[in-house]
PDB file of C-alpha atoms and ligand atoms in Angstrom:
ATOM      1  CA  UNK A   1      90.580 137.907 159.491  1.00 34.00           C
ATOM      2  CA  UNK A   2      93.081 140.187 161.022  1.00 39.00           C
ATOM      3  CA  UNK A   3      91.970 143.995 161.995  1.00 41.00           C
ATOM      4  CA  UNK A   4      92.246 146.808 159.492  1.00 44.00           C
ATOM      5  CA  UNK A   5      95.662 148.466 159.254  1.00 44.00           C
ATOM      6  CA  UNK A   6      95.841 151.628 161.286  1.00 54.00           C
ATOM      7  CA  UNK A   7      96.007 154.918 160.191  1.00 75.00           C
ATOM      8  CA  UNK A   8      95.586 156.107 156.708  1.00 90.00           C
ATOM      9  CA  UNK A   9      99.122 154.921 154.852  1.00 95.00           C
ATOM     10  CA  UNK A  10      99.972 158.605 153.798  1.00 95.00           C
ATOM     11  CA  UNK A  11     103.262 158.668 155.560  1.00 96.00           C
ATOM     12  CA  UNK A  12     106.698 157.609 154.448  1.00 97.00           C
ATOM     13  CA  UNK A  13     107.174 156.397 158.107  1.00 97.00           C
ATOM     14  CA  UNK A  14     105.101 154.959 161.553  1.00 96.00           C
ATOM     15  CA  UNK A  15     106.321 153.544 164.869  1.00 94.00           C
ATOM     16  CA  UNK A  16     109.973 153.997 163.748  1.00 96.00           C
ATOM     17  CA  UNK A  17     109.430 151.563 160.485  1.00 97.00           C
ATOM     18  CA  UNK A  18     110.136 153.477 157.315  1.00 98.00           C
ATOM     19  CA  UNK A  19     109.818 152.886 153.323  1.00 98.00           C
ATOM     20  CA  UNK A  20     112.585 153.977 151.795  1.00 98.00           C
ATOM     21  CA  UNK A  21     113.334 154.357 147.762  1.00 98.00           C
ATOM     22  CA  UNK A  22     115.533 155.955 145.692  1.00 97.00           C
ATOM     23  CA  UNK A  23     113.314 156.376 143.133  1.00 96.00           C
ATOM     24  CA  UNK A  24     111.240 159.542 143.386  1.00 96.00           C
ATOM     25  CA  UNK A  25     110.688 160.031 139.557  1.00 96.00           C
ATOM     26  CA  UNK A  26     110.290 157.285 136.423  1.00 94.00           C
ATOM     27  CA  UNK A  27     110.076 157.856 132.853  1.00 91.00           C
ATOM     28  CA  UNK A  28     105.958 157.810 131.441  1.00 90.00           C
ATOM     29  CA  UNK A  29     105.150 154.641 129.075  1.00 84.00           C
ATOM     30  CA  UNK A  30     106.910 151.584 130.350  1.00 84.00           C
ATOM     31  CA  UNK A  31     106.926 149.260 132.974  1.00 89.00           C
ATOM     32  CA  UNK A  32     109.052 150.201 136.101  1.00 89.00           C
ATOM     33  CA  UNK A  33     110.906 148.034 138.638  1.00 93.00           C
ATOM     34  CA  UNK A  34     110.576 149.632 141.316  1.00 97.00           C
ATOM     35  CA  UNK A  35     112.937 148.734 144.836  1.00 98.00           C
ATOM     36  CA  UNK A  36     112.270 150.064 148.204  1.00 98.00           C
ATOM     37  CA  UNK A  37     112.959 148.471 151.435  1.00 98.00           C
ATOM     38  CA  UNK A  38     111.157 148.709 154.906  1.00 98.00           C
ATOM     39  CA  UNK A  39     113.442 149.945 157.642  1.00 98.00           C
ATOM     40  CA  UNK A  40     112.894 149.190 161.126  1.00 97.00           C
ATOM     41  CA  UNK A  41     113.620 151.495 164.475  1.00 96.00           C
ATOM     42  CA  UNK A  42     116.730 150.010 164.745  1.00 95.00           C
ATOM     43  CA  UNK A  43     117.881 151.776 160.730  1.00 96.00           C
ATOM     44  CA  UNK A  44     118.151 148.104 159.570  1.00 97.00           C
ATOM     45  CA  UNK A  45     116.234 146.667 156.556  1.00 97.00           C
ATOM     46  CA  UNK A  46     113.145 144.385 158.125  1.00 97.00           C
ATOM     47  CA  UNK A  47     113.500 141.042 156.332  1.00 97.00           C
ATOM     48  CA  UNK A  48     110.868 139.587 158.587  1.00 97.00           C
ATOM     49  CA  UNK A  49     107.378 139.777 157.655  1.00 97.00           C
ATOM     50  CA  UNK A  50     104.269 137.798 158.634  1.00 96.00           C
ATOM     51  CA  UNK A  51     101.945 136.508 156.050  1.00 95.00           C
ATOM     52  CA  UNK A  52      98.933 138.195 155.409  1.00 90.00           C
ATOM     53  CA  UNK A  53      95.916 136.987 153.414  1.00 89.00           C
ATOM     54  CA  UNK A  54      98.495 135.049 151.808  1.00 92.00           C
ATOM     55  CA  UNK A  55     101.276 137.032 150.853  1.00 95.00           C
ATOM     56  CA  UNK A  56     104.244 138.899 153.649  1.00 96.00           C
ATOM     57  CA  UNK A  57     103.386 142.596 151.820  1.00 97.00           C
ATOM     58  CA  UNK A  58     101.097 143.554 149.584  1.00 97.00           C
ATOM     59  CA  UNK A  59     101.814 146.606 147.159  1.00 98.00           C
ATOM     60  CA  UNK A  60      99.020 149.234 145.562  1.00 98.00           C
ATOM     61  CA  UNK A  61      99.929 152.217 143.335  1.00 97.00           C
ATOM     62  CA  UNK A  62      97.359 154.784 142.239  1.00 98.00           C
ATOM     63  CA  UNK A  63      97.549 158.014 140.429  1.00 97.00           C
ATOM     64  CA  UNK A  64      96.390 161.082 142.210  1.00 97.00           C
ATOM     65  CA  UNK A  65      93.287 160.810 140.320  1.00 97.00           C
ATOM     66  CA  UNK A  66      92.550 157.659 141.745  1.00 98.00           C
ATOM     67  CA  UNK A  67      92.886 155.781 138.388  1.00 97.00           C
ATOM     68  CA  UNK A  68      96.052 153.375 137.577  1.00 96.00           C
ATOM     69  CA  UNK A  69      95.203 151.530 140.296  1.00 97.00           C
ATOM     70  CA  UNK A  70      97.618 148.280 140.365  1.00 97.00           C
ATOM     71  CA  UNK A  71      97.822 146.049 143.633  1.00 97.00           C
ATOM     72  CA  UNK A  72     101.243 143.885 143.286  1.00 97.00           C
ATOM     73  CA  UNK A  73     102.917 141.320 145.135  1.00 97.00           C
ATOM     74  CA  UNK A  74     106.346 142.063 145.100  1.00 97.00           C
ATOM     75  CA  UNK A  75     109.581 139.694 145.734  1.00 97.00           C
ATOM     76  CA  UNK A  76     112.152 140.489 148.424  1.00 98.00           C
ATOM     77  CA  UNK A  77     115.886 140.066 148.203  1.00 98.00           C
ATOM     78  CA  UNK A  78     117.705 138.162 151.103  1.00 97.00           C
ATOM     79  CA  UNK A  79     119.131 141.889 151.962  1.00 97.00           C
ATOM     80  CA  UNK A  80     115.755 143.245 153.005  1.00 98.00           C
ATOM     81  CA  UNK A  81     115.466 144.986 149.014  1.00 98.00           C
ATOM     82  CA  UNK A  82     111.545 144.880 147.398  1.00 98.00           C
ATOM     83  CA  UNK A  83     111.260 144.852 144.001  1.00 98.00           C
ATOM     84  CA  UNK A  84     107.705 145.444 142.546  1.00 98.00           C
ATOM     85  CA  UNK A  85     106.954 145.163 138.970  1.00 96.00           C
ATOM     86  CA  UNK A  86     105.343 148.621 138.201  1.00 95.00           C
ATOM     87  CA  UNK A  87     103.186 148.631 134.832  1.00 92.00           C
ATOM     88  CA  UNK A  88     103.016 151.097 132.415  1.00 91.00           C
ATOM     89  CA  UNK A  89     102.369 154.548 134.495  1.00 93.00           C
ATOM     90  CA  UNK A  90     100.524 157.288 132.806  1.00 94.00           C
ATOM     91  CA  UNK A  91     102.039 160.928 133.592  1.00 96.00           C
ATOM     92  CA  UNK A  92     101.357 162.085 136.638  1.00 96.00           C
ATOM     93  CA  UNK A  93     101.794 161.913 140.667  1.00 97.00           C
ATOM     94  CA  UNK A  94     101.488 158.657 141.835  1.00 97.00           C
ATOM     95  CA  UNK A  95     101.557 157.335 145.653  1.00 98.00           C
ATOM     96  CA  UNK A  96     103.046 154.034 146.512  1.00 98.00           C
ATOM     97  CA  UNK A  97     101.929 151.799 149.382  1.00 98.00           C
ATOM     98  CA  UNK A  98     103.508 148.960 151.095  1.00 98.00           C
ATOM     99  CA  UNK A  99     101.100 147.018 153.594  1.00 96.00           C
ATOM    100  CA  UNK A 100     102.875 144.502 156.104  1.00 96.00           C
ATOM    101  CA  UNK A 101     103.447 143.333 159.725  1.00 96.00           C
ATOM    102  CA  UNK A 102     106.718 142.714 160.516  1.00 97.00           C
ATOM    103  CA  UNK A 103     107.262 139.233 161.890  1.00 96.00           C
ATOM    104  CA  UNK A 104     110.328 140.533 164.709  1.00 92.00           C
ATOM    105  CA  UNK A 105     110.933 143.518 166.429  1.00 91.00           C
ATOM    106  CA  UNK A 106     109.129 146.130 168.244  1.00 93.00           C
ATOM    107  CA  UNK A 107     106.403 146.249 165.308  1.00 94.00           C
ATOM    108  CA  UNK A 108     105.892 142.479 165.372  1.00 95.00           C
ATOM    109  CA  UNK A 109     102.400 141.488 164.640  1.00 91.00           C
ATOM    110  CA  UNK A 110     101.069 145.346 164.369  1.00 94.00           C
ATOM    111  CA  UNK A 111      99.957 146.292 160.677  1.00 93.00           C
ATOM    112  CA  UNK A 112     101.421 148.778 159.124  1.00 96.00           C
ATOM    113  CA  UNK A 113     100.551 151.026 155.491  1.00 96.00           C
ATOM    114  CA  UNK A 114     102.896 152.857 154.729  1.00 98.00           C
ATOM    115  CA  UNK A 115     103.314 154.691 151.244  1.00 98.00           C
ATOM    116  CA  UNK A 116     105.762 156.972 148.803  1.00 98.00           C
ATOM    117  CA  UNK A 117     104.910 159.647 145.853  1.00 98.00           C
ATOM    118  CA  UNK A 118     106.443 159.142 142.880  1.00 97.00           C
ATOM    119  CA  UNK A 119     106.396 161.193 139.624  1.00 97.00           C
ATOM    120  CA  UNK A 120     105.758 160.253 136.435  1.00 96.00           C
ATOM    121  CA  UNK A 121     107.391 162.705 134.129  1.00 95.00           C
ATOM    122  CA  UNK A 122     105.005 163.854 131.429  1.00 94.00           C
ATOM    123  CA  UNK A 123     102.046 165.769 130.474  1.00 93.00           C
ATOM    124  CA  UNK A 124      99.890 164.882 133.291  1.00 90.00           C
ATOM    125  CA  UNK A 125      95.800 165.689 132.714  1.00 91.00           C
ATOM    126  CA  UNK A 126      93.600 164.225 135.427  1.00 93.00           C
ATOM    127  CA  UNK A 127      90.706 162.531 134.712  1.00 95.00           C
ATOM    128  CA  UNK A 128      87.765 163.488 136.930  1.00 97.00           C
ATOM    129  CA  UNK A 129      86.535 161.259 139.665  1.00 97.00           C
ATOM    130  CA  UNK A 130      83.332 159.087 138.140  1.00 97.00           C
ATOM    131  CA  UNK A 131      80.456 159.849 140.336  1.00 97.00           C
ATOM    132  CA  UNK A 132      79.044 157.870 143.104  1.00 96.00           C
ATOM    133  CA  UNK A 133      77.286 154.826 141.902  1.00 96.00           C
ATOM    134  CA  UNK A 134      75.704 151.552 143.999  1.00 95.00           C
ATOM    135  CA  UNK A 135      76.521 149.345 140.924  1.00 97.00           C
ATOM    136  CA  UNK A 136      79.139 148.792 138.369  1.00 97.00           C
ATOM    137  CA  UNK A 137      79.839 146.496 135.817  1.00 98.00           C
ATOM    138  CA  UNK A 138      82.746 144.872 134.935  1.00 98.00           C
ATOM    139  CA  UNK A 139      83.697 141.595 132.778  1.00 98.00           C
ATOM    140  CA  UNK A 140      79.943 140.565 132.165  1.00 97.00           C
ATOM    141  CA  UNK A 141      79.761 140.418 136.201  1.00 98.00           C
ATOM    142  CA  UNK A 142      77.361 143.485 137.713  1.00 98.00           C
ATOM    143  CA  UNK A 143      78.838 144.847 141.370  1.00 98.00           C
ATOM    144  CA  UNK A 144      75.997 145.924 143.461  1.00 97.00           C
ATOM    145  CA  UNK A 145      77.465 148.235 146.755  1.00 95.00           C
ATOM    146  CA  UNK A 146      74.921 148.411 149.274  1.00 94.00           C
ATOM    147  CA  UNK A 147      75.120 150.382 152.929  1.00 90.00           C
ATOM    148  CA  UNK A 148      74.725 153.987 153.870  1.00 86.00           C
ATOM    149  CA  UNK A 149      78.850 155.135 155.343  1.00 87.00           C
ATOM    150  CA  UNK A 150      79.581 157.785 157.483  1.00 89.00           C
ATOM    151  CA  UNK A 151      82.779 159.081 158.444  1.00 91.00           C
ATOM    152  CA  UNK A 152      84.645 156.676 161.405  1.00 89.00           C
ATOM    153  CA  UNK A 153      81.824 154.583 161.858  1.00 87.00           C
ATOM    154  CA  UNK A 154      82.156 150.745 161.364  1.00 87.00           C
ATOM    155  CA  UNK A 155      79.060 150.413 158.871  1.00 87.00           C
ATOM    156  CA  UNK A 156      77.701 147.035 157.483  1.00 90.00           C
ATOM    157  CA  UNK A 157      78.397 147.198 153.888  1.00 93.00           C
ATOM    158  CA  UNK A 158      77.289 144.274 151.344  1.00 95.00           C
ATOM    159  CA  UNK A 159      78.708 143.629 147.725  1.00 96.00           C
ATOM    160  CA  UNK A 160      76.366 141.364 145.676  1.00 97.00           C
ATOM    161  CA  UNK A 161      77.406 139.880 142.330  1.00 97.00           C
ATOM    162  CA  UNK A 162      75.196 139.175 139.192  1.00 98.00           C
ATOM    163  CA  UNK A 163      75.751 137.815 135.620  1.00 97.00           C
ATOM    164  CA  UNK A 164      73.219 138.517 133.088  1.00 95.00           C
ATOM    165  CA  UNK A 165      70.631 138.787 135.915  1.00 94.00           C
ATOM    166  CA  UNK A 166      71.174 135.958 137.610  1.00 97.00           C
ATOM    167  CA  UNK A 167      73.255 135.386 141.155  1.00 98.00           C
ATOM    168  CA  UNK A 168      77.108 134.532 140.949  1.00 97.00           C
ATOM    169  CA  UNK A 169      77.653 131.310 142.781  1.00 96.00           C
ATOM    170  CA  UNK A 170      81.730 130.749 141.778  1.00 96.00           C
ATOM    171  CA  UNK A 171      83.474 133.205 142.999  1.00 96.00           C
ATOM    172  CA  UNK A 172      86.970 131.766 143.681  1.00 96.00           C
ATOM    173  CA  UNK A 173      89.343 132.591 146.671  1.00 94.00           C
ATOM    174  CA  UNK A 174      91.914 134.846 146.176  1.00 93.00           C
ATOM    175  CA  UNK A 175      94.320 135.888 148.878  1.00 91.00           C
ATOM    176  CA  UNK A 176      91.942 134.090 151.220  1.00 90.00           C
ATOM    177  CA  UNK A 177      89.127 135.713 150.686  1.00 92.00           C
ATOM    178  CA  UNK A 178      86.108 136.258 147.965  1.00 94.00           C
ATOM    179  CA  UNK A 179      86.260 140.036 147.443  1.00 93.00           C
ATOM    180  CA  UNK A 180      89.646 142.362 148.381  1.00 93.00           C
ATOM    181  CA  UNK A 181      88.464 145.665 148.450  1.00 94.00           C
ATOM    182  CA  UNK A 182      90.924 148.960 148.834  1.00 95.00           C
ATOM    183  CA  UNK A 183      89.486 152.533 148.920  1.00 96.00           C
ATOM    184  CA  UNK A 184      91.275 155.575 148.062  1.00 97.00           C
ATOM    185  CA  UNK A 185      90.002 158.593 149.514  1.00 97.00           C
ATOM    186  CA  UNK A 186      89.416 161.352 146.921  1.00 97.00           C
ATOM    187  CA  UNK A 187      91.849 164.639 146.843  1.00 94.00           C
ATOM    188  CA  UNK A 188      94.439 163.022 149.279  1.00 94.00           C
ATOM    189  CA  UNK A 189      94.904 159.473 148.173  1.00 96.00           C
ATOM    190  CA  UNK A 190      93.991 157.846 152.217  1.00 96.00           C
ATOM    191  CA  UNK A 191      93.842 154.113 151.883  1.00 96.00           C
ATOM    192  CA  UNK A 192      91.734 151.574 153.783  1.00 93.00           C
ATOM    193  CA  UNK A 193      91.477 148.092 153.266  1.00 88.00           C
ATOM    194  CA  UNK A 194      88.433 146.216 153.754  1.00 86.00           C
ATOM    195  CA  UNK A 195      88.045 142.601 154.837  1.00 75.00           C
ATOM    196  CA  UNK A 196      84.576 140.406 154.253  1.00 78.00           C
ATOM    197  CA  UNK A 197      83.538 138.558 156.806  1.00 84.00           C
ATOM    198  CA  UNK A 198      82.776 135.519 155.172  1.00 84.00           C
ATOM    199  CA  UNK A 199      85.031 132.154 155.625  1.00 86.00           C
ATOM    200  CA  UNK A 200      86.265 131.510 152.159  1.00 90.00           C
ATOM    201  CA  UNK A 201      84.756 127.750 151.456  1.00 88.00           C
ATOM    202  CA  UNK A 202      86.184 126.620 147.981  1.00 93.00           C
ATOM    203  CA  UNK A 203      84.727 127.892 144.436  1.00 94.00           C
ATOM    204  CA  UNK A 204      81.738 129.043 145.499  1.00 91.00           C
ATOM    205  CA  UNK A 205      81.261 132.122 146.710  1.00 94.00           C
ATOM    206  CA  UNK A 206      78.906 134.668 146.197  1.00 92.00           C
ATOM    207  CA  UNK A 207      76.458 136.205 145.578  1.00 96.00           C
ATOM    208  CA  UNK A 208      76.661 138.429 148.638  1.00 95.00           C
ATOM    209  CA  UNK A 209      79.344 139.654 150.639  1.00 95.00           C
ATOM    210  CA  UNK A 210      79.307 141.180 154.090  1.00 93.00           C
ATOM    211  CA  UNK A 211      82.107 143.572 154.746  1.00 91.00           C
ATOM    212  CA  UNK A 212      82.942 144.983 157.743  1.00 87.00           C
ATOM    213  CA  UNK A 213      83.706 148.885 156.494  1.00 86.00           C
ATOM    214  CA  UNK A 214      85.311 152.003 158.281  1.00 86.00           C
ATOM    215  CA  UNK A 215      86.259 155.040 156.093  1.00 91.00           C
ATOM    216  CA  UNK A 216      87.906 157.202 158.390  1.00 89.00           C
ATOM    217  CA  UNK A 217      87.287 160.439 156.244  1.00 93.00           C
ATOM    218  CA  UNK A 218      84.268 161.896 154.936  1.00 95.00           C
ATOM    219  CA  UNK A 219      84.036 162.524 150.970  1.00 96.00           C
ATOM    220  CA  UNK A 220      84.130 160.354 147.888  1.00 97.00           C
ATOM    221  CA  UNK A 221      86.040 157.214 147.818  1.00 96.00           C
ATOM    222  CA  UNK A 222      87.305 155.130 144.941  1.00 97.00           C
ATOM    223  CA  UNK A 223      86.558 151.332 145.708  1.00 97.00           C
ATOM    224  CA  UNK A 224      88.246 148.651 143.930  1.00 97.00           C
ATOM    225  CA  UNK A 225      87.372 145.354 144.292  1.00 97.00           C
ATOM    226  CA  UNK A 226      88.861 142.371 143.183  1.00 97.00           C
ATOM    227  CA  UNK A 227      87.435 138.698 142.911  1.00 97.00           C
ATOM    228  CA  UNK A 228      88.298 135.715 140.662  1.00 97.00           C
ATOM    229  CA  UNK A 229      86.089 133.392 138.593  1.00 97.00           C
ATOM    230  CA  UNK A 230      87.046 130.859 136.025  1.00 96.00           C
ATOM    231  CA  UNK A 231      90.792 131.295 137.180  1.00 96.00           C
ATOM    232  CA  UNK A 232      90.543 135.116 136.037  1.00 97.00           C
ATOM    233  CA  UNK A 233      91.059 137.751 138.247  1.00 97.00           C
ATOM    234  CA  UNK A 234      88.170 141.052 137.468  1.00 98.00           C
ATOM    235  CA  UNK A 235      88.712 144.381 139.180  1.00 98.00           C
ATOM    236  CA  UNK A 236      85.429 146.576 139.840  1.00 98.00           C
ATOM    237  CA  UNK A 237      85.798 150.416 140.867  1.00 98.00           C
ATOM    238  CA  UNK A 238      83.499 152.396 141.948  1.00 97.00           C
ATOM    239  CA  UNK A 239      82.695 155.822 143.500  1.00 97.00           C
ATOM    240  CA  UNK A 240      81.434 155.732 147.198  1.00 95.00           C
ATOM    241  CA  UNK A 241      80.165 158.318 149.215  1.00 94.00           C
ATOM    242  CA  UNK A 242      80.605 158.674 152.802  1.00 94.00           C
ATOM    243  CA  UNK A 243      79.146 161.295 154.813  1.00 92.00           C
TER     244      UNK A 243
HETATM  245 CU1   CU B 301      97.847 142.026 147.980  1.00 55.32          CU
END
């Protein structure tokens, strides 16, 4: 497993790469296609992109209240163009992020998170941020967080998963992994991405996870973490605390 992208993905640009999109502000209620492209230091559309758990960028939108969360896989044109498939947006500010290593050029094989806002027009009315919780359930399947976080410390955290009391066994890979887990940090949207350090080993993962975590701020987080059984994909979230 690769290291965790660098810095917190609240900029439009890093290391002379840039997301770029002409789209600052959709309509509220239906889906959205939205384009960007990634622009290297030379100005030029990158169109090279290594493959990370699976897939050459990986796409996450979430609303400033840290709900909406949607985690996409968009298709690129031949010309460099994105296009991710935005579903239905609730008013609001959103923030965009595009998470890649380019494949060529001076970025090649660095990681890079690198995001956008974009507003929903509408009647926006936040939704406050659940409170921290060790355990959430979602899809019959119980999420148990457990590890004490402070702020820019790599901490040992482990996510255990139960069905009606018992262990979960099953868990299928997806994107390579077990468990993907994102964090959004409350009030200014920071991102991290989390990797588990357990080899994925066909349809039976479970029931504990190791993750290797590092929240670079202190304050709440929103966790959301995704894992497949049964060929359907389930997304937990939950409020984590880091001191
Ligand atoms: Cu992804």
């Amino acid at each position: 497993m690769g290291p965790m992208p660098a810095g917190d993905g609240l900029s439009e640009s890093d290391g002379g790469y840039r997301m770029a999109s002409r789209t600052a502000r959709v309509m509220a209620g239906m889906a959205t296609s939205y384009r960007f492209t990634i622009s290297g230091p030379d100005g030029k559309p990158v169109t090279s992109f290594a493959v990370d758990q699976t897939k050459k960028l990986h796409f996450y939108a979430i609303r400033s209240d840290l709900t909406g969360f949607q985690h996409l896989h968009p298709a690129m044109a031949a010309d460099g163009t994105w296009m991710a498939p935005l579903g239905n947006l609730q008013p609001g500010k959103w923030r965009l992020f595009a998470s890649f290593a380019p494949d060529s050029g001076s970025g090649k094989g660095k990681d890079f998170v690198l995001s956008r806002t974009l507003t929903v027009a509408g009647n926006a009315s936040a939704t406050p941020l659940p409170k921290a919780a060790s355990k959430v359930t979602v899809d019959g399947y119980t999420v148990t967080v457990q590890g004490e976080l402070m702020a820019g410390m790599a901490h040992d955290l482990t996510v255990s998963f139960a069905k009606n009391g018992k262990p979960v066994t099953d868990l299928q890979p997806y994107l390579d992994t077990y468990a993907h887990l994102t964090a959004f940090h409350a009030g200014d949207q920071a991102f991290a991405h989390l990797h588990p350090q357990t080899t994925v080993n066909g349809d039976h993962g479970g029931p504990d996870l190791p993750f290797h975590a590092e929240l670079p701020t202190s304050g709440d987080w929103r966790l959301f973490l995704q894992f497949r059984t049964a060929g359907t994909l389930h997304t937990a979230a939950l409020t984590l605390h880091v001191s």
